[in-house]
Amino acid sequence: MIKLEHVKKVYPNVTPLADVSTEIHDGDVISVIGPSGTGKSTLLRCINLLERPDGGKIFLDNEEITSPKSNVSKIRQKMGMVFQSFNLFGHLTVIENIMLAPVKLKGVSRQDAFDEGMKLLRQVGLSEKMLNYPHELSGGQKQRIAIARALAMDPSVILFDEPTSALDPTMVGEVQAVIRDFAKTGKTMMIVTHEMNFARTVSNRVFYMDEGGIYEDGTPQQIFGSPKRDKTRRFIQRLKVLEIKINSKDYDFPATIASIENYCRKNLVANRICNHLQLAFEELVQQILLPGREKPEVNIVIEYSEEKNEAIMNINHGLNGENPLDTADELSMSVLHGISDNINSDRETGTIKLFIH
Ligand code: ADP
């Protein structure tokens, strides 16, 4: 129903969408999750043309909406948008807010728009507020009205941009309940959200956004239960991560050891694990990986899971096809085995993974 082909959006200092291709099917309810600044909101704004993509194409019902000939206001009528900040018209009553677009843009009669509006108000539990003004409502009520207003146009898809993040925590539940209710009716929806439990229960599909696009796309069971890719897993399991890049044999070793210490202190990593991380780094990097290499390209990612009280050191040593542990001296290997009972070395990808408890 919506198709994106190589969509690109570039701002002067960042490229939130480098090359996004995907298809959104009729009835899909997609939660869009990921760290902030990864282009979730930009993706939504490109889909409904609030932002013009700098490259690629977007199709809605087989019509290319990114074509210069497309009728933007007609297209927007098919896409409801619900914003963080409600955007209701303050000088209009609740029911007038809902009737406005169907009457003005679609030529629906006032009576029909009123009947439909009242039906929607009952669905969001706010028919009694029909004659109130937005300032007389709570944040949660305003957002429920904004949802009813978006639905009044009977759009093909509704895009929600962090619909609950401006709300007092006590009001999040009522808005989520309304969205969940409409999701069950088969309405196609995309929801940018930071509420993981909500994402898990409301959607049939989850986009995890990172690295300039949809980094992983799967069912909630896959994304939350067994994410396939590293960054998704780190985000879902809320792992604390330290990245170290070494691209010179003259890098600052003491400062790097100190950065591991600081990382551990900041994330309350147990002393024993911290010492083992430093020791593992020293043995693996200083003793095994760097000697004899003029231009090393070694990337290390340390992840710590508070839940499991476990640290994982992932080392990408760049020597694809080799296992540097094969030629390591016995002393280094016995230190490493004293630190970790689980050391994996993968020749093909040039990586070593060490689990430390
Ligand atoms: P998210 O919704 O994942 O938090 P956004 O889509 O809002 O991320 O933003 C992605 C990146 O693009 C951010 O680095 C943001 O600062 C930048 N950005 C968003 N809108 C603009 C804009 N209008 N001009 C310049 N940079 C922008």
Short mmCIF file of C-alpha atoms and ligand atoms in Angstrom, two decimals:
data_model
loop_
_atom_site.label_atom_id
_atom_site.label_comp_id
_atom_site.label_asym_id
_atom_site.label_seq_id
_atom_site.Cartn_x
_atom_site.Cartn_y
_atom_site.Cartn_z
CA MET A 1 0.00 0.00 0.00
CA ILE A 2 2.90 2.34 0.79
CA LYS A 3 6.16 1.63 -0.94
CA LEU A 4 9.48 3.38 -0.38
CA GLU A 5 12.25 3.01 -2.94
CA HIS A 6 15.72 4.24 -1.99
CA VAL A 7 14.37 7.19 -0.04
CA LYS A 8 17.02 9.64 1.06
CA LYS A 9 16.83 12.70 3.28
CA VAL A 10 19.88 14.85 3.89
CA TYR A 11 20.23 17.80 6.28
CA PRO A 12 23.33 19.99 6.31
CA ASN A 13 25.02 18.06 9.14
CA VAL A 14 23.30 14.68 9.16
CA THR A 15 21.75 12.17 6.82
CA PRO A 16 18.94 10.60 8.81
CA LEU A 17 17.73 8.55 5.83
CA ALA A 18 20.54 7.28 3.63
CA ASP A 19 18.71 4.71 1.51
CA VAL A 20 15.40 3.39 2.77
CA SER A 21 13.35 0.84 0.88
CA THR A 22 10.37 -0.96 2.34
CA GLU A 23 6.74 -1.85 1.81
CA ILE A 24 3.92 -1.19 4.23
CA HIS A 25 0.91 -3.39 3.68
CA ASP A 26 -2.75 -2.77 4.24
CA GLY A 27 -3.60 -3.31 7.91
CA ASP A 28 0.02 -3.21 9.08
CA VAL A 29 0.54 -1.61 12.46
CA ILE A 30 4.20 -0.68 12.55
CA SER A 31 6.03 0.60 15.60
CA VAL A 32 9.11 2.62 14.73
CA ILE A 33 11.70 2.46 17.49
CA GLY A 34 15.37 3.35 17.93
CA PRO A 35 17.72 5.82 19.62
CA SER A 36 16.84 9.48 19.25
CA GLY A 37 18.16 11.24 16.18
CA THR A 38 18.01 8.13 13.98
CA GLY A 39 15.41 9.55 11.60
CA LYS A 40 12.18 8.02 12.93
CA SER A 41 10.29 11.26 12.76
CA THR A 42 11.94 12.21 9.47
CA LEU A 43 10.72 8.93 7.97
CA LEU A 44 7.12 9.75 8.95
CA ARG A 45 7.41 13.33 7.73
CA CYS A 46 8.77 12.15 4.38
CA ILE A 47 5.94 9.67 3.96
CA ASN A 48 3.29 12.36 4.36
CA LEU A 49 5.36 14.92 2.44
CA LEU A 50 5.85 17.34 5.33
CA GLU A 51 9.45 16.90 4.24
CA ARG A 52 10.49 16.36 0.64
CA PRO A 53 12.90 13.45 0.26
CA ASP A 54 16.17 14.37 -1.48
CA GLY A 55 16.15 11.14 -3.41
CA GLY A 56 14.11 8.03 -4.08
CA LYS A 57 10.41 7.51 -4.56
CA ILE A 58 7.37 6.96 -2.36
CA PHE A 59 4.19 5.31 -3.64
CA LEU A 60 0.76 5.33 -2.04
CA ASP A 61 -1.70 2.88 -3.58
CA ASN A 62 0.56 2.59 -6.65
CA GLU A 63 0.65 6.33 -7.23
CA GLU A 64 4.01 8.02 -6.93
CA ILE A 65 3.43 10.76 -4.39
CA THR A 66 6.96 12.13 -4.64
CA SER A 67 6.46 13.01 -8.30
CA PRO A 68 6.50 16.78 -8.91
CA LYS A 69 3.05 16.43 -10.51
CA SER A 70 1.44 14.93 -7.40
CA ASN A 71 -1.35 16.77 -5.63
CA VAL A 72 0.03 17.18 -2.13
CA SER A 73 -3.17 18.28 -0.41
CA LYS A 74 -5.14 15.35 -1.91
CA ILE A 75 -2.42 12.94 -0.77
CA ARG A 76 -2.37 14.35 2.76
CA GLN A 77 -6.09 13.71 3.02
CA LYS A 78 -5.32 10.03 2.73
CA MET A 79 -2.77 10.20 5.54
CA GLY A 80 -3.76 11.17 9.04
CA MET A 81 -1.02 12.54 11.25
CA VAL A 82 -1.03 12.71 15.04
CA PHE A 83 1.69 14.87 16.59
CA GLN A 84 3.31 14.92 19.99
CA SER A 85 1.80 18.34 20.63
CA PHE A 86 -1.82 17.61 19.54
CA ASN A 87 -2.11 20.69 17.24
CA LEU A 88 -5.85 21.18 17.86
CA PHE A 89 -7.45 24.46 16.81
CA GLY A 90 -7.83 26.41 20.06
CA HIS A 91 -10.69 28.61 18.85
CA LEU A 92 -12.89 25.67 17.82
CA THR A 93 -14.90 23.32 20.00
CA VAL A 94 -14.02 19.64 20.09
CA ILE A 95 -16.72 18.62 17.62
CA GLU A 96 -15.85 21.51 15.26
CA ASN A 97 -12.21 20.44 15.34
CA ILE A 98 -13.29 17.01 14.16
CA MET A 99 -15.81 18.22 11.54
CA LEU A 100 -13.57 20.85 9.97
CA ALA A 101 -11.52 18.82 7.51
CA PRO A 102 -14.30 16.51 6.26
CA VAL A 103 -16.54 19.53 5.56
CA LYS A 104 -13.89 21.84 4.11
CA LEU A 105 -11.69 19.41 2.22
CA LYS A 106 -14.00 16.53 1.36
CA GLY A 107 -17.28 18.40 0.93
CA VAL A 108 -19.09 16.19 3.45
CA SER A 109 -22.37 17.72 4.69
CA ARG A 110 -22.27 19.25 8.19
CA GLN A 111 -24.87 16.74 9.38
CA ASP A 112 -22.87 13.74 8.16
CA ALA A 113 -19.64 15.18 9.52
CA PHE A 114 -21.36 15.75 12.87
CA ASP A 115 -22.77 12.21 13.02
CA GLU A 116 -19.44 10.67 12.13
CA GLY A 117 -17.66 13.01 14.57
CA MET A 118 -19.94 11.99 17.42
CA LYS A 119 -19.39 8.33 16.59
CA LEU A 120 -15.63 8.85 16.81
CA LEU A 121 -15.96 10.85 20.02
CA ARG A 122 -17.86 7.97 21.59
CA GLN A 123 -15.11 5.59 20.44
CA VAL A 124 -12.44 7.67 22.17
CA GLY A 125 -14.66 8.04 25.25
CA LEU A 126 -15.14 11.81 25.00
CA SER A 127 -18.63 12.45 23.60
CA GLU A 128 -19.45 14.53 26.67
CA LYS A 129 -16.71 16.98 25.75
CA MET A 130 -18.13 17.78 22.30
CA LEU A 131 -18.78 21.43 23.11
CA ASN A 132 -15.66 22.07 25.15
CA TYR A 133 -12.63 23.96 23.88
CA PRO A 134 -9.18 22.34 23.80
CA HIS A 135 -7.88 24.43 26.73
CA GLU A 136 -10.56 22.87 28.93
CA LEU A 137 -9.15 19.38 28.36
CA SER A 138 -6.26 17.42 29.83
CA GLY A 139 -3.31 16.43 27.63
CA GLY A 140 -4.56 12.86 27.35
CA GLN A 141 -8.02 14.08 26.32
CA LYS A 142 -6.54 16.47 23.76
CA GLN A 143 -4.57 13.66 22.21
CA ARG A 144 -7.64 11.43 22.05
CA ILE A 145 -9.46 14.25 20.22
CA ALA A 146 -6.51 14.63 17.85
CA ILE A 147 -6.77 10.92 17.07
CA ALA A 148 -10.52 11.19 16.45
CA ARG A 149 -9.88 14.19 14.20
CA ALA A 150 -7.32 12.27 12.15
CA LEU A 151 -9.73 9.34 11.77
CA ALA A 152 -12.62 11.59 10.70
CA MET A 153 -11.03 11.87 7.24
CA ASP A 154 -11.07 8.07 6.98
CA PRO A 155 -7.43 8.08 5.89
CA SER A 156 -5.72 5.06 4.36
CA VAL A 157 -3.01 5.29 6.99
CA ILE A 158 -2.43 7.14 10.25
CA LEU A 159 1.04 8.25 11.23
CA PHE A 160 1.67 8.85 14.93
CA ASP A 161 4.78 10.84 15.85
CA GLU A 162 5.53 10.06 19.50
CA PRO A 163 1.87 10.45 20.48
CA THR A 164 2.41 10.02 24.21
CA SER A 165 5.78 11.63 24.85
CA ALA A 166 4.41 15.09 25.75
CA LEU A 167 1.95 13.60 28.24
CA ASP A 168 1.98 13.38 31.98
CA PRO A 169 2.71 9.68 32.77
CA THR A 170 -0.77 9.24 34.26
CA MET A 171 -2.31 9.98 30.85
CA VAL A 172 -0.18 7.75 28.67
CA GLY A 173 -2.37 4.69 29.25
CA GLU A 174 -5.65 6.25 28.04
CA VAL A 175 -4.07 7.36 24.75
CA GLN A 176 -2.37 4.01 24.20
CA ALA A 177 -5.68 2.25 24.86
CA VAL A 178 -7.39 4.33 22.16
CA ILE A 179 -4.60 3.66 19.63
CA ARG A 180 -4.67 -0.05 20.45
CA ASP A 181 -8.44 -0.08 19.91
CA PHE A 182 -8.15 1.43 16.44
CA ALA A 183 -5.22 -0.82 15.57
CA LYS A 184 -7.54 -3.78 16.07
CA THR A 185 -9.98 -2.41 13.49
CA GLY A 186 -7.46 -3.04 10.71
CA LYS A 187 -6.43 0.58 10.19
CA THR A 188 -2.93 0.86 8.75
CA MET A 189 -0.72 2.68 11.23
CA MET A 190 2.85 3.74 11.81
CA ILE A 191 3.74 4.78 15.34
CA VAL A 192 7.02 6.32 16.42
CA THR A 193 7.32 5.47 20.09
CA HIS A 194 9.74 5.15 22.97
CA GLU A 195 7.34 2.95 24.94
CA MET A 196 8.66 -0.54 24.33
CA ASN A 197 5.80 -2.41 26.00
CA PHE A 198 3.34 -0.50 23.90
CA ALA A 199 5.30 -1.19 20.71
CA ARG A 200 5.40 -4.86 21.57
CA THR A 201 1.67 -5.18 22.15
CA VAL A 202 0.15 -2.82 19.58
CA SER A 203 1.99 -3.74 16.39
CA ASN A 204 2.42 -6.64 13.99
CA ARG A 205 5.71 -5.21 12.74
CA VAL A 206 8.56 -3.24 14.26
CA PHE A 207 11.14 -1.07 12.49
CA TYR A 208 14.31 -0.54 14.47
CA MET A 209 15.99 2.55 13.00
CA ASP A 210 19.73 3.16 13.09
CA GLU A 211 22.63 3.84 10.71
CA GLY A 212 20.57 5.95 8.33
CA GLY A 213 17.64 3.66 7.82
CA ILE A 214 15.54 0.69 8.85
CA TYR A 215 18.31 -1.35 10.46
CA GLU A 216 16.05 -4.27 11.38
CA ASP A 217 12.45 -5.04 10.41
CA GLY A 218 10.60 -7.88 12.10
CA THR A 219 7.66 -9.01 14.16
CA PRO A 220 7.56 -7.79 17.79
CA GLN A 221 8.45 -11.36 18.81
CA GLN A 222 11.60 -11.26 16.68
CA ILE A 223 12.71 -7.74 17.48
CA PHE A 224 12.07 -7.91 21.22
CA GLY A 225 12.63 -11.63 21.73
CA SER A 226 15.57 -12.46 19.48
CA PRO A 227 16.90 -9.47 17.59
CA LYS A 228 19.22 -10.55 14.79
CA ARG A 229 21.57 -7.58 14.61
CA ASP A 230 23.97 -6.14 17.18
CA LYS A 231 22.62 -2.62 17.50
CA THR A 232 19.04 -3.81 17.84
CA ARG A 233 20.07 -6.21 20.59
CA ARG A 234 21.99 -3.48 22.41
CA PHE A 235 19.04 -1.14 22.23
CA ILE A 236 16.43 -3.71 23.26
CA GLN A 237 18.48 -5.12 26.12
CA ARG A 238 19.53 -1.60 27.17
CA LEU A 239 23.14 -2.61 27.12
CA LYS A 240 25.75 -0.10 28.19
CA VAL A 241 28.26 0.16 25.39
CA LEU A 242 31.83 1.40 25.10
CA GLU A 243 33.46 1.60 21.68
CA ILE A 244 37.21 1.77 21.23
CA LYS A 245 38.80 2.24 17.81
CA ILE A 246 42.51 1.68 17.33
CA ASN A 247 44.03 2.67 14.02
CA SER A 248 47.62 3.37 14.98
CA LYS A 249 50.18 1.28 16.81
CA ASP A 250 51.06 4.44 18.74
CA TYR A 251 47.60 4.88 20.25
CA ASP A 252 47.35 6.05 23.87
CA PHE A 253 47.26 2.77 25.81
CA PRO A 254 47.05 4.21 29.37
CA ALA A 255 44.22 6.56 28.35
CA THR A 256 42.34 3.63 26.84
CA ILE A 257 42.69 1.58 30.01
CA ALA A 258 41.44 4.63 31.92
CA SER A 259 38.45 4.94 29.58
CA ILE A 260 37.47 1.34 30.44
CA GLU A 261 37.77 2.25 34.13
CA ASN A 262 35.53 5.32 33.66
CA TYR A 263 32.99 3.36 31.67
CA CYS A 264 32.82 0.75 34.46
CA ARG A 265 32.47 3.38 37.15
CA LYS A 266 29.74 5.22 35.28
CA ASN A 267 27.74 2.05 34.67
CA LEU A 268 28.35 0.48 38.09
CA VAL A 269 30.14 -2.53 36.64
CA ALA A 270 31.46 -4.81 39.39
CA ASN A 271 35.17 -4.31 40.15
CA ARG A 272 36.03 -7.88 39.26
CA ILE A 273 34.48 -7.60 35.81
CA CYS A 274 36.15 -4.24 35.31
CA ASN A 275 39.59 -5.63 36.15
CA HIS A 276 39.01 -8.55 33.83
CA LEU A 277 37.98 -6.24 31.00
CA GLN A 278 41.18 -4.26 31.39
CA LEU A 279 43.28 -7.38 31.58
CA ALA A 280 41.56 -8.92 28.56
CA PHE A 281 42.13 -5.73 26.62
CA GLU A 282 45.80 -5.69 27.56
CA GLU A 283 46.42 -9.32 26.66
CA LEU A 284 44.39 -9.39 23.48
CA VAL A 285 45.20 -6.03 22.03
CA GLN A 286 48.69 -5.26 23.33
CA GLN A 287 50.11 -8.78 23.38
CA ILE A 288 48.29 -10.60 20.61
CA LEU A 289 46.74 -8.27 18.03
CA LEU A 290 49.00 -5.25 17.70
CA PRO A 291 52.59 -6.55 17.66
CA GLY A 292 53.99 -6.52 14.15
CA ARG A 293 51.15 -4.50 12.64
CA GLU A 294 52.05 -1.16 11.14
CA LYS A 295 48.50 -0.07 10.36
CA PRO A 296 46.14 -1.83 12.72
CA GLU A 297 42.38 -1.50 12.30
CA VAL A 298 41.00 -2.85 15.53
CA ASN A 299 37.50 -2.02 16.75
CA ILE A 300 36.40 -3.06 20.19
CA VAL A 301 32.89 -2.88 21.56
CA ILE A 302 32.33 -3.63 25.22
CA GLU A 303 28.73 -4.33 26.25
CA TYR A 304 27.58 -4.67 29.81
CA SER A 305 24.27 -6.16 30.84
CA GLU A 306 23.26 -5.21 34.36
CA GLU A 307 20.51 -7.80 34.26
CA LYS A 308 22.93 -10.68 33.61
CA ASN A 309 25.90 -9.07 35.37
CA GLU A 310 27.90 -9.98 32.29
CA ALA A 311 30.25 -8.10 30.02
CA ILE A 312 30.99 -9.05 26.43
CA MET A 313 34.08 -7.80 24.64
CA ASN A 314 33.63 -7.89 20.85
CA ILE A 315 36.82 -7.38 18.94
CA ASN A 316 36.94 -6.88 15.22
CA HIS A 317 40.65 -7.27 14.42
CA GLY A 318 40.38 -6.88 10.66
CA LEU A 319 42.54 -9.94 9.92
CA ASN A 320 39.81 -11.79 8.06
CA GLY A 321 40.55 -15.43 7.46
CA GLU A 322 42.95 -15.66 10.41
CA ASN A 323 42.58 -16.67 14.01
CA PRO A 324 45.21 -14.66 15.94
CA LEU A 325 44.60 -16.85 19.01
CA ASP A 326 46.19 -19.79 17.17
CA THR A 327 49.59 -18.13 17.27
CA ALA A 328 49.26 -16.45 20.69
CA ASP A 329 51.76 -17.50 23.34
CA GLU A 330 50.71 -19.86 26.10
CA LEU A 331 50.99 -17.32 28.88
CA SER A 332 48.58 -14.89 27.18
CA MET A 333 46.14 -17.70 26.49
CA SER A 334 46.22 -18.90 30.06
CA VAL A 335 45.50 -15.35 31.29
CA LEU A 336 42.55 -15.13 28.87
CA HIS A 337 41.17 -18.52 29.91
CA GLY A 338 41.44 -17.40 33.54
CA ILE A 339 39.27 -14.39 32.71
CA SER A 340 36.68 -16.00 30.45
CA ASP A 341 35.32 -19.49 30.07
CA ASN A 342 33.75 -18.56 26.76
CA ILE A 343 36.01 -17.20 24.01
CA ASN A 344 34.81 -17.37 20.40
CA SER A 345 37.02 -16.61 17.48
CA ASP A 346 35.45 -16.34 14.05
CA ARG A 347 37.98 -16.39 11.21
CA GLU A 348 35.51 -15.51 8.52
CA THR A 349 34.43 -12.18 10.01
CA GLY A 350 37.75 -11.49 11.74
CA THR A 351 36.19 -11.23 15.19
CA ILE A 352 36.87 -12.46 18.69
CA LYS A 353 34.17 -12.46 21.35
CA LEU A 354 34.88 -12.85 25.03
CA PHE A 355 32.24 -13.31 27.74
CA ILE A 356 33.18 -12.13 31.21
CA HIS A 357 31.15 -12.87 34.33
P1 ADP B 1 14.26 10.82 15.68
O1 ADP B 1 12.80 11.00 15.36
O2 ADP B 1 14.73 9.41 15.42
O3 ADP B 1 14.65 11.28 17.05
P2 ADP B 1 14.62 12.89 13.70
O4 ADP B 1 14.01 12.29 12.49
O5 ADP B 1 13.79 13.88 14.46
O6 ADP B 1 15.10 11.72 14.67
O7 ADP B 1 16.00 13.60 13.34
C1 ADP B 1 17.04 12.92 12.69
C2 ADP B 1 18.24 13.82 12.57
O8 ADP B 1 17.96 14.86 11.67
C3 ADP B 1 18.63 14.50 13.87
O9 ADP B 1 20.03 14.56 13.94
C4 ADP B 1 18.02 15.87 13.74
O10 ADP B 1 18.77 16.82 14.49
C5 ADP B 1 18.12 16.13 12.26
N1 ADP B 1 17.04 17.01 11.78
C6 ADP B 1 15.70 16.76 11.85
N2 ADP B 1 15.00 17.75 11.27
C7 ADP B 1 15.90 18.67 10.83
C8 ADP B 1 15.80 19.91 10.12
N3 ADP B 1 14.62 20.41 9.77
N4 ADP B 1 16.95 20.56 9.83
C9 ADP B 1 18.16 20.05 10.17
N5 ADP B 1 18.33 18.88 10.81
C10 ADP B 1 17.21 18.18 11.14
#
